[in-house]
Amino acid sequence: MLDERGHNLPVGTICIEDIEIGMTRSVSKTIGDAEIRAFAEISTDHNPVHLDDAYARDTIFQGRIAHGILTAALISAVIGEQLPGHGTVYLGQTLKFLAPVRPGDRVEASVTVAGIDHAKRRVTLDCACRVGDTVVLKGEALVLAPSRKFD
């Protein structure tokens, strides 16, 4: 069951001392026209493939698509709100865009703990975004996790 923000578990912090390989968290959100237009304003990316139906119909996508980084931002939401959560610092992120997200698509972003370096407080996370059964984005994040000893 998801909360009002689309999170599958309560938000907060999981300290490095409590993180385990295989832990997974996710968030789900519908990417609508309002989100795409707001992201265009915030990012100043007004590429017509995102905003202009007539233009986008003549592209390889045959219709408008969401900004790829808007989809990737949902990964940031999971990392910053759930796993590891509040106090986490991003160190790096790789992304591979595999399929478009269209206005009205519901995207589920998930992260799974793939590696832990307790001495450096670093956590490697496998990341994916899906629309239904289709993986639209995948990658890996490296983060500095909060610790009860230092934070």
PDB file of C-alpha atoms in Angstrom:
ATOM      1  CA  MET A   1       0.000   0.000   0.000  1.00  0.00           C
ATOM      2  CA  LEU A   2       1.274   3.474  -0.891  1.00  0.00           C
ATOM      3  CA  ASP A   3       0.915   6.642   1.173  1.00  0.00           C
ATOM      4  CA  GLU A   4      -0.383   9.970  -0.154  1.00  0.00           C
ATOM      5  CA  ARG A   5       3.038  10.738  -1.712  1.00  0.00           C
ATOM      6  CA  GLY A   6       3.230   7.318  -3.367  1.00  0.00           C
ATOM      7  CA  HIS A   7       5.844   5.886  -0.993  1.00  0.00           C
ATOM      8  CA  ASN A   8       5.608   2.189  -0.181  1.00  0.00           C
ATOM      9  CA  LEU A   9       7.022   2.622   3.329  1.00  0.00           C
ATOM     10  CA  PRO A  10       7.218   5.501   5.796  1.00  0.00           C
ATOM     11  CA  VAL A  11       9.724   8.246   5.076  1.00  0.00           C
ATOM     12  CA  GLY A  12      12.628   8.888   7.410  1.00  0.00           C
ATOM     13  CA  THR A  13      16.148   7.595   7.854  1.00  0.00           C
ATOM     14  CA  ILE A  14      17.791   4.193   7.766  1.00  0.00           C
ATOM     15  CA  CYS A  15      21.274   4.578   9.210  1.00  0.00           C
ATOM     16  CA  ILE A  16      24.266   2.788   7.712  1.00  0.00           C
ATOM     17  CA  GLU A  17      24.352   0.512  10.752  1.00  0.00           C
ATOM     18  CA  ASP A  18      20.900  -0.850   9.828  1.00  0.00           C
ATOM     19  CA  ILE A  19      21.216  -1.114   6.036  1.00  0.00           C
ATOM     20  CA  GLU A  20      21.411  -4.604   4.547  1.00  0.00           C
ATOM     21  CA  ILE A  21      22.130  -5.948   1.066  1.00  0.00           C
ATOM     22  CA  GLY A  22      18.858  -6.503  -0.783  1.00  0.00           C
ATOM     23  CA  MET A  23      16.819  -3.852   1.033  1.00  0.00           C
ATOM     24  CA  THR A  24      14.414  -2.239  -1.446  1.00  0.00           C
ATOM     25  CA  ARG A  25      12.227   0.843  -1.347  1.00  0.00           C
ATOM     26  CA  SER A  26      10.096   2.531  -4.010  1.00  0.00           C
ATOM     27  CA  VAL A  27       7.872   5.432  -4.894  1.00  0.00           C
ATOM     28  CA  SER A  28       5.150   5.617  -7.531  1.00  0.00           C
ATOM     29  CA  LYS A  29       3.903   8.741  -9.307  1.00  0.00           C
ATOM     30  CA  THR A  30       1.849   9.580 -12.361  1.00  0.00           C
ATOM     31  CA  ILE A  31       3.760  11.922 -14.650  1.00  0.00           C
ATOM     32  CA  GLY A  32       1.142  14.221 -16.104  1.00  0.00           C
ATOM     33  CA  ASP A  33       1.168  17.307 -18.258  1.00  0.00           C
ATOM     34  CA  ALA A  34       1.431  19.552 -15.179  1.00  0.00           C
ATOM     35  CA  GLU A  35       4.599  17.798 -13.990  1.00  0.00           C
ATOM     36  CA  ILE A  36       6.179  17.976 -17.450  1.00  0.00           C
ATOM     37  CA  ARG A  37       5.395  21.687 -17.832  1.00  0.00           C
ATOM     38  CA  ALA A  38       6.604  22.483 -14.300  1.00  0.00           C
ATOM     39  CA  PHE A  39       9.844  20.594 -14.927  1.00  0.00           C
ATOM     40  CA  ALA A  40      10.347  22.491 -18.191  1.00  0.00           C
ATOM     41  CA  GLU A  41      10.025  25.760 -16.268  1.00  0.00           C
ATOM     42  CA  ILE A  42      12.327  24.691 -13.445  1.00  0.00           C
ATOM     43  CA  SER A  43      14.986  23.194 -15.714  1.00  0.00           C
ATOM     44  CA  THR A  44      14.549  25.676 -18.601  1.00  0.00           C
ATOM     45  CA  ASP A  45      14.440  22.651 -20.956  1.00  0.00           C
ATOM     46  CA  HIS A  46      11.626  23.597 -23.322  1.00  0.00           C
ATOM     47  CA  ASN A  47      12.434  20.993 -25.987  1.00  0.00           C
ATOM     48  CA  PRO A  48       9.212  20.692 -28.023  1.00  0.00           C
ATOM     49  CA  VAL A  49       9.335  16.885 -27.843  1.00  0.00           C
ATOM     50  CA  HIS A  50       8.151  17.398 -24.255  1.00  0.00           C
ATOM     51  CA  LEU A  51       5.703  20.250 -24.785  1.00  0.00           C
ATOM     52  CA  ASP A  52       4.345  20.409 -28.357  1.00  0.00           C
ATOM     53  CA  ASP A  53       1.982  17.656 -29.536  1.00  0.00           C
ATOM     54  CA  ALA A  54       2.275  18.517 -33.244  1.00  0.00           C
ATOM     55  CA  TYR A  55       6.073  18.638 -33.140  1.00  0.00           C
ATOM     56  CA  ALA A  56       6.383  15.448 -31.086  1.00  0.00           C
ATOM     57  CA  ARG A  57       4.101  13.449 -33.422  1.00  0.00           C
ATOM     58  CA  ASP A  58       6.765  13.791 -36.139  1.00  0.00           C
ATOM     59  CA  THR A  59       9.599  12.424 -33.965  1.00  0.00           C
ATOM     60  CA  ILE A  60      10.711   8.831 -33.444  1.00  0.00           C
ATOM     61  CA  PHE A  61       8.519   8.833 -30.326  1.00  0.00           C
ATOM     62  CA  GLN A  62       5.348   9.686 -32.304  1.00  0.00           C
ATOM     63  CA  GLY A  63       4.101  11.799 -29.413  1.00  0.00           C
ATOM     64  CA  ARG A  64       5.180  13.812 -26.402  1.00  0.00           C
ATOM     65  CA  ILE A  65       7.469  12.307 -23.787  1.00  0.00           C
ATOM     66  CA  ALA A  66       8.520  13.359 -20.303  1.00  0.00           C
ATOM     67  CA  HIS A  67      12.025  14.644 -19.668  1.00  0.00           C
ATOM     68  CA  GLY A  68      14.269  11.700 -18.817  1.00  0.00           C
ATOM     69  CA  ILE A  69      15.693  13.512 -15.822  1.00  0.00           C
ATOM     70  CA  LEU A  70      12.173  14.113 -14.503  1.00  0.00           C
ATOM     71  CA  THR A  71      11.766  10.335 -14.384  1.00  0.00           C
ATOM     72  CA  ALA A  72      15.205   9.976 -12.776  1.00  0.00           C
ATOM     73  CA  ALA A  73      14.218  12.508 -10.115  1.00  0.00           C
ATOM     74  CA  LEU A  74      11.910   9.866  -8.659  1.00  0.00           C
ATOM     75  CA  ILE A  75      15.012   7.825  -7.819  1.00  0.00           C
ATOM     76  CA  SER A  76      16.287  10.823  -5.878  1.00  0.00           C
ATOM     77  CA  ALA A  77      12.986  10.910  -4.011  1.00  0.00           C
ATOM     78  CA  VAL A  78      13.369   7.295  -2.895  1.00  0.00           C
ATOM     79  CA  ILE A  79      16.989   7.840  -1.844  1.00  0.00           C
ATOM     80  CA  GLY A  80      16.310  11.114  -0.031  1.00  0.00           C
ATOM     81  CA  GLU A  81      13.093  10.051   1.670  1.00  0.00           C
ATOM     82  CA  GLN A  82      13.341   6.299   2.277  1.00  0.00           C
ATOM     83  CA  LEU A  83      16.609   4.465   1.568  1.00  0.00           C
ATOM     84  CA  PRO A  84      18.823   5.560   3.166  1.00  0.00           C
ATOM     85  CA  GLY A  85      16.529   8.583   3.615  1.00  0.00           C
ATOM     86  CA  HIS A  86      16.890  11.904   5.380  1.00  0.00           C
ATOM     87  CA  GLY A  87      20.507  13.011   5.703  1.00  0.00           C
ATOM     88  CA  THR A  88      21.734  11.012   2.695  1.00  0.00           C
ATOM     89  CA  VAL A  89      24.246  12.714   0.382  1.00  0.00           C
ATOM     90  CA  TYR A  90      24.421  11.777  -3.310  1.00  0.00           C
ATOM     91  CA  LEU A  91      27.969  10.980  -4.484  1.00  0.00           C
ATOM     92  CA  GLY A  92      27.206   9.697  -7.975  1.00  0.00           C
ATOM     93  CA  GLN A  93      24.581   8.311 -10.326  1.00  0.00           C
ATOM     94  CA  THR A  94      24.631   6.457 -13.630  1.00  0.00           C
ATOM     95  CA  LEU A  95      21.528   6.319 -15.809  1.00  0.00           C
ATOM     96  CA  LYS A  96      20.502   4.449 -18.909  1.00  0.00           C
ATOM     97  CA  PHE A  97      17.254   5.510 -20.557  1.00  0.00           C
ATOM     98  CA  LEU A  98      15.566   2.483 -22.122  1.00  0.00           C
ATOM     99  CA  ALA A  99      12.060   3.614 -23.079  1.00  0.00           C
ATOM    100  CA  PRO A 100      10.049   6.858 -23.070  1.00  0.00           C
ATOM    101  CA  VAL A 101       7.678   7.971 -20.348  1.00  0.00           C
ATOM    102  CA  ARG A 102       4.550   9.569 -21.786  1.00  0.00           C
ATOM    103  CA  PRO A 103       2.156  12.044 -20.200  1.00  0.00           C
ATOM    104  CA  GLY A 104      -0.217  10.072 -17.977  1.00  0.00           C
ATOM    105  CA  ASP A 105       2.180   7.177 -17.337  1.00  0.00           C
ATOM    106  CA  ARG A 106       2.489   5.941 -13.762  1.00  0.00           C
ATOM    107  CA  VAL A 107       6.178   5.454 -12.957  1.00  0.00           C
ATOM    108  CA  GLU A 108       7.460   3.277 -10.144  1.00  0.00           C
ATOM    109  CA  ALA A 109      11.014   4.138  -9.084  1.00  0.00           C
ATOM    110  CA  SER A 110      12.837   1.620  -6.927  1.00  0.00           C
ATOM    111  CA  VAL A 111      16.265   1.316  -5.336  1.00  0.00           C
ATOM    112  CA  THR A 112      17.873  -1.836  -3.986  1.00  0.00           C
ATOM    113  CA  VAL A 113      20.988  -2.021  -1.839  1.00  0.00           C
ATOM    114  CA  ALA A 114      23.721  -3.723  -3.879  1.00  0.00           C
ATOM    115  CA  GLY A 115      26.776  -2.908  -1.787  1.00  0.00           C
ATOM    116  CA  ILE A 116      27.825  -1.395   1.537  1.00  0.00           C
ATOM    117  CA  ASP A 117      31.170   0.076   2.583  1.00  0.00           C
ATOM    118  CA  HIS A 118      30.679   0.582   6.318  1.00  0.00           C
ATOM    119  CA  ALA A 119      34.118   2.174   6.834  1.00  0.00           C
ATOM    120  CA  LYS A 120      33.325   4.965   4.352  1.00  0.00           C
ATOM    121  CA  ARG A 121      29.537   5.035   5.021  1.00  0.00           C
ATOM    122  CA  ARG A 122      28.950   4.452   1.305  1.00  0.00           C
ATOM    123  CA  VAL A 123      26.032   2.527  -0.109  1.00  0.00           C
ATOM    124  CA  THR A 124      25.695   1.374  -3.722  1.00  0.00           C
ATOM    125  CA  LEU A 125      22.109   1.171  -4.947  1.00  0.00           C
ATOM    126  CA  ASP A 126      20.709  -0.487  -8.048  1.00  0.00           C
ATOM    127  CA  CYS A 127      18.062   1.849  -9.442  1.00  0.00           C
ATOM    128  CA  ALA A 128      15.181   1.273 -11.841  1.00  0.00           C
ATOM    129  CA  CYS A 129      12.064   3.036 -13.061  1.00  0.00           C
ATOM    130  CA  ARG A 130       9.177   1.079 -14.562  1.00  0.00           C
ATOM    131  CA  VAL A 131       5.965   1.853 -16.343  1.00  0.00           C
ATOM    132  CA  GLY A 132       3.950  -1.294 -15.831  1.00  0.00           C
ATOM    133  CA  ASP A 133       6.264  -4.181 -16.694  1.00  0.00           C
ATOM    134  CA  THR A 134       8.543  -2.039 -18.870  1.00  0.00           C
ATOM    135  CA  VAL A 135      11.859  -0.866 -17.429  1.00  0.00           C
ATOM    136  CA  VAL A 136      12.198   2.692 -18.744  1.00  0.00           C
ATOM    137  CA  LEU A 137      15.367   3.631 -16.860  1.00  0.00           C
ATOM    138  CA  LYS A 138      18.062   1.810 -14.931  1.00  0.00           C
ATOM    139  CA  GLY A 139      21.274   2.802 -13.231  1.00  0.00           C
ATOM    140  CA  GLU A 140      23.375   2.792 -10.113  1.00  0.00           C
ATOM    141  CA  ALA A 141      23.703   5.351  -7.338  1.00  0.00           C
ATOM    142  CA  LEU A 142      26.489   5.823  -4.803  1.00  0.00           C
ATOM    143  CA  VAL A 143      25.487   7.641  -1.637  1.00  0.00           C
ATOM    144  CA  LEU A 144      26.902   8.647   1.711  1.00  0.00           C
ATOM    145  CA  ALA A 145      24.501   7.234   4.290  1.00  0.00           C
ATOM    146  CA  PRO A 146      23.689   8.787   7.644  1.00  0.00           C
ATOM    147  CA  SER A 147      25.157   7.162  10.749  1.00  0.00           C
ATOM    148  CA  ARG A 148      24.040   7.133  14.368  1.00  0.00           C
ATOM    149  CA  LYS A 149      27.730   7.583  15.298  1.00  0.00           C
ATOM    150  CA  PHE A 150      28.281  10.848  13.410  1.00  0.00           C
ATOM    151  CA  ASP A 151      24.913  12.481  12.675  1.00  0.00           C
TER     152      ASP A 151
END
